[in-house]
Coordinates of C-alpha atoms and ligand atoms in Angstrom, one line a residue:
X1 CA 56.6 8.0 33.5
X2 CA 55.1 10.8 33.9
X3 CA 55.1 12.9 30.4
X4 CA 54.1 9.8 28.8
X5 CA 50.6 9.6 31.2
X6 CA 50.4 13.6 30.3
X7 CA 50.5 12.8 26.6
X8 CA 48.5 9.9 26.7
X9 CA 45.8 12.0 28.8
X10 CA 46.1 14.6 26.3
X11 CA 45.5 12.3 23.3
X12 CA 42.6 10.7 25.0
X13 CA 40.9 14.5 25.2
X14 CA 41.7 15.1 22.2
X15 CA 40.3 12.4 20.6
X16 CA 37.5 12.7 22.9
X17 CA 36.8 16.3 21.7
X18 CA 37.2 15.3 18.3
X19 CA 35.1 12.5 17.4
X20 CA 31.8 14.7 18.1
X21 CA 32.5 17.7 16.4
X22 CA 33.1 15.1 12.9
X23 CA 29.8 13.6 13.8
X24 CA 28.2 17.3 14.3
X25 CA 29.7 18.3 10.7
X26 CA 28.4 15.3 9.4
X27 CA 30.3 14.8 5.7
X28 CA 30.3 17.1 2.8
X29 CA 28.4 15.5 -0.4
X30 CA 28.7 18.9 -2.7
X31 CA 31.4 16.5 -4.6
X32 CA 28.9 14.3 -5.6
X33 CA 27.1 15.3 -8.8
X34 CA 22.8 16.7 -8.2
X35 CA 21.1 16.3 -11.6
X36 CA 18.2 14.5 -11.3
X37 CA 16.3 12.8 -14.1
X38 CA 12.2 12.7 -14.5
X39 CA 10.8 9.5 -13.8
X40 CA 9.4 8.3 -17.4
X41 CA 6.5 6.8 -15.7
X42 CA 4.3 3.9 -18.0
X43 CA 1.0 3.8 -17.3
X44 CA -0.5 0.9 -17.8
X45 CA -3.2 0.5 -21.2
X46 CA -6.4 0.3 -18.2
X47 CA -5.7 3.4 -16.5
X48 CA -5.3 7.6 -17.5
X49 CA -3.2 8.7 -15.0
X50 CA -3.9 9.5 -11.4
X51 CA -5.2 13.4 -10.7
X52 CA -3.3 12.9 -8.0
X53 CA 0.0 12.6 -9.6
X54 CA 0.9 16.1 -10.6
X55 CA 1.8 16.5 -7.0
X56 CA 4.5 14.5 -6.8
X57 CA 7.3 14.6 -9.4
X58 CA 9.3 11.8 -9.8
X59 CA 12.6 11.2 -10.6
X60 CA 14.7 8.1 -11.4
X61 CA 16.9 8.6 -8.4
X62 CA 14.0 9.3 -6.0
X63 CA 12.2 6.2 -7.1
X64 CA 15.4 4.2 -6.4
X65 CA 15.7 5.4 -2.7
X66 CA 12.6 5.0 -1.9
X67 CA 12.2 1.2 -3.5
X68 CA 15.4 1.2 -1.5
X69 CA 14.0 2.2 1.7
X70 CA 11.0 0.3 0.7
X71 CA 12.5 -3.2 1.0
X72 CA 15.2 -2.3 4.1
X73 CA 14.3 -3.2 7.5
X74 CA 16.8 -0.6 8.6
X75 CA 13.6 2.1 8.9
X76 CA 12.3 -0.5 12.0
X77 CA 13.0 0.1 15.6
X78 CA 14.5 -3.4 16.1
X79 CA 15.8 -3.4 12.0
X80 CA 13.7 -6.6 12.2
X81 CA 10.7 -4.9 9.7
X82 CA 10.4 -3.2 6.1
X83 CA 7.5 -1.9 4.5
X84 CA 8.0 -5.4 2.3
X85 CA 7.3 -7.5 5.4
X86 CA 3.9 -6.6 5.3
X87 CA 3.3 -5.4 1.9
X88 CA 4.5 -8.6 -0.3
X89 CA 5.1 -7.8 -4.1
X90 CA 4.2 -11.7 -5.0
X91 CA 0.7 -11.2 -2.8
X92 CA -0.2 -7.8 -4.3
X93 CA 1.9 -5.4 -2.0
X94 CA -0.3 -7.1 0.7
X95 CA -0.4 -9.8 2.6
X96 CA 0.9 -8.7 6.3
X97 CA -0.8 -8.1 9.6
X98 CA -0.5 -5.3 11.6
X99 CA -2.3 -5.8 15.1
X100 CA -5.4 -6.5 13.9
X101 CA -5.8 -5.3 10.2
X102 CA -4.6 -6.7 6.5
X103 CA -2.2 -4.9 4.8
X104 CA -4.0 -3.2 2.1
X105 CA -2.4 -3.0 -1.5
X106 CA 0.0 -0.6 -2.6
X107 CA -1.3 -1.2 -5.8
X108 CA -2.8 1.6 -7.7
X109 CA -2.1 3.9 -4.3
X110 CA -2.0 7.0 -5.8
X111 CA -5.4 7.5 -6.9
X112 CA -7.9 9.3 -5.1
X113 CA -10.0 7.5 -2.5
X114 CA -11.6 8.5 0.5
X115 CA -8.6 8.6 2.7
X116 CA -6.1 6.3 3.3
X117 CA -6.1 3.3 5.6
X118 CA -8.9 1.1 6.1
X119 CA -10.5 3.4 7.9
X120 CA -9.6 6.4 5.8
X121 CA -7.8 8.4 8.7
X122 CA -5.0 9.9 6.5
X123 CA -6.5 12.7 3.4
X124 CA -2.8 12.5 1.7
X125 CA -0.5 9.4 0.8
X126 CA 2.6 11.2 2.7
X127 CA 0.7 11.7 5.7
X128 CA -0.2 8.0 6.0
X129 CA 3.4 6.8 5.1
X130 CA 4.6 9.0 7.9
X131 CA 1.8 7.1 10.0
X132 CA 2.9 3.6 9.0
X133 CA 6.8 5.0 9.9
X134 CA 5.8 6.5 13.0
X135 CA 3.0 4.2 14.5
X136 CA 4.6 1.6 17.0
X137 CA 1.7 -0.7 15.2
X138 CA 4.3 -0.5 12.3
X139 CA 7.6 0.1 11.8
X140 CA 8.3 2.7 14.9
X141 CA 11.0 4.9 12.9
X142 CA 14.1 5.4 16.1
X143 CA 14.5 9.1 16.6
X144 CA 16.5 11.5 14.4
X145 CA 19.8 11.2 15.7
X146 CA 19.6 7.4 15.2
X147 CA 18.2 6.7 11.9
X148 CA 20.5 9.5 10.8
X149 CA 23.2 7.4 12.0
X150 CA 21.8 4.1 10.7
X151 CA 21.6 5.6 7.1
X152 CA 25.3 7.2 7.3
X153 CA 26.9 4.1 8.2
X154 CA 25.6 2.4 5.2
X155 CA 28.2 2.8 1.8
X156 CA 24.9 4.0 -0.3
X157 CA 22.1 6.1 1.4
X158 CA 24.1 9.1 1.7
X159 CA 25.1 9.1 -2.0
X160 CA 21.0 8.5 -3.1
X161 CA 19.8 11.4 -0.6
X162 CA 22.0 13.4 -2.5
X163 CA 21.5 12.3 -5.8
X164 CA 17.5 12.7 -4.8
X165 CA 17.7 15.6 -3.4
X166 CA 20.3 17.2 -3.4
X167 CA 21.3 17.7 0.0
X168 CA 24.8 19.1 0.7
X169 CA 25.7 17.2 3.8
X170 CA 24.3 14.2 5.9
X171 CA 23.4 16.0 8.8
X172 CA 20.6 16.9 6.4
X173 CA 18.9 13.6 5.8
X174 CA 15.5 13.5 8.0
X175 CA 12.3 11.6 8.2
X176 CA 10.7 14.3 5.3
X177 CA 12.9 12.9 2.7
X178 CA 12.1 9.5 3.8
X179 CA 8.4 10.2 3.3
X180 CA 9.0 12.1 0.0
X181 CA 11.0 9.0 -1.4
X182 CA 9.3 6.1 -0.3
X183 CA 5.9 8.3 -2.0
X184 CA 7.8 8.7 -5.3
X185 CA 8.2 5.0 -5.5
X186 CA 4.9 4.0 -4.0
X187 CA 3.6 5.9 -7.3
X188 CA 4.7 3.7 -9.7
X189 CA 3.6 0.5 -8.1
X190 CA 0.7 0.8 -11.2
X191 CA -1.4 -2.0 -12.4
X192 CA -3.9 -2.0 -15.2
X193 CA -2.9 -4.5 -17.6
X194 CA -4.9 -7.9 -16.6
X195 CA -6.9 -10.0 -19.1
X196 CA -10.0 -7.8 -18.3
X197 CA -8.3 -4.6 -19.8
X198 CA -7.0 -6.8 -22.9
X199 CA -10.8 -8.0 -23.4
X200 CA -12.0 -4.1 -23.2
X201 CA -9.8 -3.4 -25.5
X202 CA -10.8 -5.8 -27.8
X203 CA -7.6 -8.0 -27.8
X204 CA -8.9 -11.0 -25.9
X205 CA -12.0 -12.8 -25.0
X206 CA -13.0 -14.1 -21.8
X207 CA -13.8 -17.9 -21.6
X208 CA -17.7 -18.7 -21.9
X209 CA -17.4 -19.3 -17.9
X210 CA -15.6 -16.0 -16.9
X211 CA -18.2 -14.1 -19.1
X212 CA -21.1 -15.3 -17.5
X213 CA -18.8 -14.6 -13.9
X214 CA -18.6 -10.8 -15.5
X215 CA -22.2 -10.5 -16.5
X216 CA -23.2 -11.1 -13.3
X217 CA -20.5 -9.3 -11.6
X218 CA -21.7 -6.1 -13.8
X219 CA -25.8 -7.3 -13.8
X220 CA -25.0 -7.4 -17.8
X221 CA -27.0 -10.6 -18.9
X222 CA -30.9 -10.7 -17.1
X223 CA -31.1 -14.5 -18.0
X224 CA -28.0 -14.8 -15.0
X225 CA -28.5 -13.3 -11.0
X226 CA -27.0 -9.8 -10.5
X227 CA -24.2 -10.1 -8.1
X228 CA -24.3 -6.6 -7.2
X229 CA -20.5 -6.0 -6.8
X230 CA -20.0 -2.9 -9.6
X231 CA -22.2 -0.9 -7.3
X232 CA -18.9 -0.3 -4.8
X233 CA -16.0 -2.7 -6.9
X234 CA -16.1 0.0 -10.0
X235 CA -13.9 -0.2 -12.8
X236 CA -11.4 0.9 -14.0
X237 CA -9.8 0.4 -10.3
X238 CA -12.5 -1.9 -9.0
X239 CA -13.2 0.0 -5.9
X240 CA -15.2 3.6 -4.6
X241 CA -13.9 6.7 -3.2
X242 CA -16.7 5.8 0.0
X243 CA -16.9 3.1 3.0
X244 CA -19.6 0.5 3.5
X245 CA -20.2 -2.1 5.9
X246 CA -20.7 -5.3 3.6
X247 CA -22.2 -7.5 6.6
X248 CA -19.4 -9.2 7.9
X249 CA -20.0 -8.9 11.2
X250 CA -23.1 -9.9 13.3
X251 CA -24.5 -7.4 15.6
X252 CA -26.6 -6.3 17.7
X253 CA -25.5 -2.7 18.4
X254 CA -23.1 -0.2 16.9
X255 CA -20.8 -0.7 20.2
X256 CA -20.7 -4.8 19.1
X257 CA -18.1 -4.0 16.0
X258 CA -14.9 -5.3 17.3
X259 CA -13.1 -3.0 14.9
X260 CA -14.8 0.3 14.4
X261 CA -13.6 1.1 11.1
X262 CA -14.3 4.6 9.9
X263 CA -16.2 5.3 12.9
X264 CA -13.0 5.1 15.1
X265 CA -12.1 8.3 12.8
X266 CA -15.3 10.3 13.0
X267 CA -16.9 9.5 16.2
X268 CA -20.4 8.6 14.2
X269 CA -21.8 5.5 15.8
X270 CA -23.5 4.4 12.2
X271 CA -20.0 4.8 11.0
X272 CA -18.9 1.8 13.3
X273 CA -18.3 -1.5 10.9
X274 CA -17.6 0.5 7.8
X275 CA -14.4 0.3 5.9
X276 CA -12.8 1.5 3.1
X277 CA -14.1 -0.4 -0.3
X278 CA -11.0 -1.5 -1.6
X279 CA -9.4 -2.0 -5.2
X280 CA -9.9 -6.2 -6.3
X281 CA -7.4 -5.6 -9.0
X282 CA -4.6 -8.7 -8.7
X283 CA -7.0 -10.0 -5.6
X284 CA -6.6 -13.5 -6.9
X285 CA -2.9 -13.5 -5.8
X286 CA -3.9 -12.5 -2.0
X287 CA -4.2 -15.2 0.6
X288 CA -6.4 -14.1 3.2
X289 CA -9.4 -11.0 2.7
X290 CA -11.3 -8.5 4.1
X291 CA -10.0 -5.8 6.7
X292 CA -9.0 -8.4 9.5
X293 CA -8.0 -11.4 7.3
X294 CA -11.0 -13.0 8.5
X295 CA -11.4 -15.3 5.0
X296 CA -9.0 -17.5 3.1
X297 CA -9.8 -17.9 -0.1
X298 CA -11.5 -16.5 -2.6
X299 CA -14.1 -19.2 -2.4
X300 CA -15.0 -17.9 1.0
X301 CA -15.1 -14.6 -0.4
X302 CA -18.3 -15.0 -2.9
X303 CA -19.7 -17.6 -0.5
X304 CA -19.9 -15.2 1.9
X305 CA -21.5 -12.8 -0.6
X306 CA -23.9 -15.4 -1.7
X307 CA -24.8 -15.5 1.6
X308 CA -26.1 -11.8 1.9
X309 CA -23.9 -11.7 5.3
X310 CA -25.2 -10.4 8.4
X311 CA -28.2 -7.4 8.0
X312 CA -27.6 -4.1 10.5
X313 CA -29.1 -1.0 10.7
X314 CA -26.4 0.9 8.4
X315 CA -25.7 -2.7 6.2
X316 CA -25.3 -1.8 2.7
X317 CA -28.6 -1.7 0.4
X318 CA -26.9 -3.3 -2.3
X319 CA -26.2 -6.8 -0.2
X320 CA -28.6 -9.5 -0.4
X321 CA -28.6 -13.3 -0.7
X322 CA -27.6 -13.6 -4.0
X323 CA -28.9 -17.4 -4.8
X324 CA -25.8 -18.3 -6.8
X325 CA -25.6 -21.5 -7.9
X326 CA -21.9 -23.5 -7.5
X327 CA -21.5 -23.0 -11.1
X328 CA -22.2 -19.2 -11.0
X329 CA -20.3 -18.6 -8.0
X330 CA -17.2 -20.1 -9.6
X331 CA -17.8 -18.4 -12.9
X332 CA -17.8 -15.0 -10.3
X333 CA -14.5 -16.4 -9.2
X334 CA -13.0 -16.7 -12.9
X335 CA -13.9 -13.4 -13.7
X336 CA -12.0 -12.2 -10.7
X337 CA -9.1 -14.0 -11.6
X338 CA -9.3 -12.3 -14.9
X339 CA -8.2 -9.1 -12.5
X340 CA -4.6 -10.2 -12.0
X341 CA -1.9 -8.5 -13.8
X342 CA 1.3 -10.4 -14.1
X343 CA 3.0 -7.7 -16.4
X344 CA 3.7 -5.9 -12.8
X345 CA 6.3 -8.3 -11.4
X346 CA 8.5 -8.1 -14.7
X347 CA 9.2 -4.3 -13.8
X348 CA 12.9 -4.3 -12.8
X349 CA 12.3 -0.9 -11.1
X350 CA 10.2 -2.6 -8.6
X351 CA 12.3 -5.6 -7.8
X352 CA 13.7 -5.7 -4.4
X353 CA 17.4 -4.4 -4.6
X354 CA 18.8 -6.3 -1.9
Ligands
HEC1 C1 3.4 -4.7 10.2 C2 2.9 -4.7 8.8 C3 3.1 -3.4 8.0 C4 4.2 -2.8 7.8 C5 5.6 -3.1 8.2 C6 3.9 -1.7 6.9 N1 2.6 -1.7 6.6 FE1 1.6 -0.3 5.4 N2 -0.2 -1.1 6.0 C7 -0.3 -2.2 6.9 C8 -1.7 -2.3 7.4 C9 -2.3 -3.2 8.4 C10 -2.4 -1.2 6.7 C11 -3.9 -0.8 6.9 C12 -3.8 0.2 8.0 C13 -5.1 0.6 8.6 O1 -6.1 0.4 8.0 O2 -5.0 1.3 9.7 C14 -1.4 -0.6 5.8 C15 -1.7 0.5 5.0 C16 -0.8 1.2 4.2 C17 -1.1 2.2 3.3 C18 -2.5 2.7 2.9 C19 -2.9 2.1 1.6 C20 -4.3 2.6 1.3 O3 -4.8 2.2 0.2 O4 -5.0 3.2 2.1 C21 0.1 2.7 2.8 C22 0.3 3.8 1.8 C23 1.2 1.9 3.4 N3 0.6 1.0 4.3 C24 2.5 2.1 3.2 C25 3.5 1.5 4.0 C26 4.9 1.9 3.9 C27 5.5 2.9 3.0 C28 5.5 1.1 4.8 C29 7.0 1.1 5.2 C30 7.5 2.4 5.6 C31 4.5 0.2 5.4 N4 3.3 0.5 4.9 C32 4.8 -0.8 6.4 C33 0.7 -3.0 7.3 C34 2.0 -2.7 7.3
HEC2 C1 -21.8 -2.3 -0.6 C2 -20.5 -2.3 -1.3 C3 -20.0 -3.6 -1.7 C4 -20.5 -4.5 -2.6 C5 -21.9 -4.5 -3.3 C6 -19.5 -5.6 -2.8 N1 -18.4 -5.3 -2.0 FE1 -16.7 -6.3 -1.9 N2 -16.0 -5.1 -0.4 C7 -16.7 -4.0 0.1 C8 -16.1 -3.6 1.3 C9 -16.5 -2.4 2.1 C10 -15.0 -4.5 1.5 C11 -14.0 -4.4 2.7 C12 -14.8 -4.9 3.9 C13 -14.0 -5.2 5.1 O1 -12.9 -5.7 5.0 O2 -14.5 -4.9 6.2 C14 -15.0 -5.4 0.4 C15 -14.1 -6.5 0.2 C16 -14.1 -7.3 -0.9 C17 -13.0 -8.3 -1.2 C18 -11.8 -8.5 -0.3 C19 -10.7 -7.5 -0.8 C20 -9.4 -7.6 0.0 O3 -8.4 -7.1 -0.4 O4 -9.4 -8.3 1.1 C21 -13.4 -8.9 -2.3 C22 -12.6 -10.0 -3.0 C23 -14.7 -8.4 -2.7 N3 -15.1 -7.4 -1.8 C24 -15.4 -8.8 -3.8 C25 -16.7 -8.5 -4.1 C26 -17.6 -9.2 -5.0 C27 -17.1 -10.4 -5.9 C28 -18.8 -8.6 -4.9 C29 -20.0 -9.0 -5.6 C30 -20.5 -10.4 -5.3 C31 -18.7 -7.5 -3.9 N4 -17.4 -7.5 -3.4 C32 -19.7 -6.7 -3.6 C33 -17.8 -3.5 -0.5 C34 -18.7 -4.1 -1.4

């Protein structure tokens, strides 16, 4: 009886000492080839390309781990939650909630703007990604150790990290090369190939009904209202690098705002109930608008326009009751439509791999 307990004893410390010290090592990838290829990137006819760009360089094999990571819940604390979840490809890489804001579109997300975020709190796209991993508002990233061991347990990630980035062993795959690859493929979620950029170039023509919606959109035709929206909306990306507070809310003080906006970031009160001015490329495939979802259509959205919204000390000179009639405000809506670009969901490189 009692060598065999001894040797079962010693098999159970050695085991026991073992299984760590493999785990410590992690596993060599050296074997697996490192040669990665530039990311032939198309931008689209409406757009030069981002200034922004030259800081990242893409690669085919970076892209593909990060639209990987992209659509895998396994980044989530609960693996219940991807960046997809809340960023829909069929609404515009928007469409989620977080606690209390809209997802805002990935579209177009690597050219400048006045900080990311609704609010503008992060000046570079990997500091914000690192936000949305981080934040327990979003996808709460588990600790090193763990998402290590989530990642090595799959078939693929290791192979990809190394194929990215060359990494020599999985002990060496962290949260940075996360960030790096989910920014490579965040790049190339481009869009700038919607009816409007075919009639700029001369290709198509807009309907009688989403001309007028365009004159008055860009105050091009004095015998129709200006609708004022080029001031902030301005092409070729349909937004501005600034924050304005378009009158949604009514109130009587700065303290009123439920959401601060850009004022939660710089402690201004005439800062409170401004937010970003975002793109209105591909808006027509949303469902719900503005920073808190507040409206569900874009009916609602030029109604409320037409209606001037609600006046405050630091409310945006441009906004006014427009006086729209129903005809106009649905040729405003046409033209909008005109914004969508369904080249984008044809791109295999941006199709969910799972
Ligand atoms: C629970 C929903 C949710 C999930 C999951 C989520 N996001 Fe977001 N995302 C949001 C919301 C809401 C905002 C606006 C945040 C704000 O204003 O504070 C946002 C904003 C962003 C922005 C800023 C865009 C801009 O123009 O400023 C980026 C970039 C982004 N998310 C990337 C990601 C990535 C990458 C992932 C996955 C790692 C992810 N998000 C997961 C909801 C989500
Ligand atoms: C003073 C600048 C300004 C003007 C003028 C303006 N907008 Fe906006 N627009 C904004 C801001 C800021 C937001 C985001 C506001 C928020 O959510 O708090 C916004 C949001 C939107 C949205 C919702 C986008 C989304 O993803 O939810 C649409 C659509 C829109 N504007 C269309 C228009 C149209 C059409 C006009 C002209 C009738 C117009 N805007 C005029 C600043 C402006």
């Amino acid at each position: 009886m009692r060598p065999i307990i001894i040797l079962f004893a010693l098999l159970l410390a050695l085991t026991g000492c073992h299984s760590p010290t493999i785990k410590d090592e992690g596993e060599d990838l050296t074997g697996i080839p490192y040669h990665p290829k530039p990311y032939n990137l198309s931008i689209p006819k409406g757009l030069t390309p981002s200034p922004w760009l030259d800081d990242h360089i893409l690669t085919e094999e970076g892209v593909l781990l990060g639209k990987y990571l992209f659509y895998d819940p396994i980044l989530s604390v609960d693996s219940t939650v991807s960046c997809a979840t809340c960023h829909r490809p069929a609404e515009s890489f928007s469409g989620g909630k977080g606690k209390s804001r809209m997802a805002l579109t990935l579209l177009n997300v690597s050219y400048p703007r006045s900080g990311y975020g609704w609010d503008g709190r992060s000046k570079r796209l990997e500091e914000h990604i690192s936000y949305m991993l981080n934040s327990t508002m979003y996808l709460q990233l588990p600790d090193a150790p763990l998402i290590q061991k989530r990642l090595i347990s799959t078939a693929y990630y290791p192979k990809m990290f190394r194929k990215a980035f060359g990494i020599q062993n999985t002990t060496e795959i962290n949260s940075k090369y996360i960030v790096a690859a989910l920014s490579q493929f965040l790049n190339i979620l481009l869009s700038g190939d919607s009816k409007y950029d075919k009639v700029v170039r001369g290709e198509m023509f807009f309907t009688p009904e989403e001309q007028d919606g365009a004159d008055m959109f860009f105050d091009a035709n004095p015998l129709l209202p200006d609708a004022e929206c080029a001031h902030c909306h301005i092409p070729p990306l349909f937004y501005s690098e600034r924050f304005a507070n378009n009158g949604l809310d009514s109130v009587k003080n700065y303290r009123d705002f439920t959401d601060p906006g850009r004022g939660g970031i710089t402690g201004i009160s005439s800062d409170s109930g401004k937010f970003r001015i975002p793109t209105i490329r591909n808006v027509a495939l949303k469902s719900s608008f503005m920073h808190d979802g507040r409206l569900q259509s874009l009916e609602e959205v030029i109604q409320f326009y037409n209606s001037g919204g609600h006046r405050f000390d630091n409310y945006s000179p441009f906004l006014h009751p427009l006086g729209l009639s129903e005809y106009q405000e649905h040729a405003l809506l046409s033209f909008l439509q005109t914004l969508t670009d369904s080249k984008l969901r044809e791109n295999p490189d941006i199709e969910s791999p799972f």
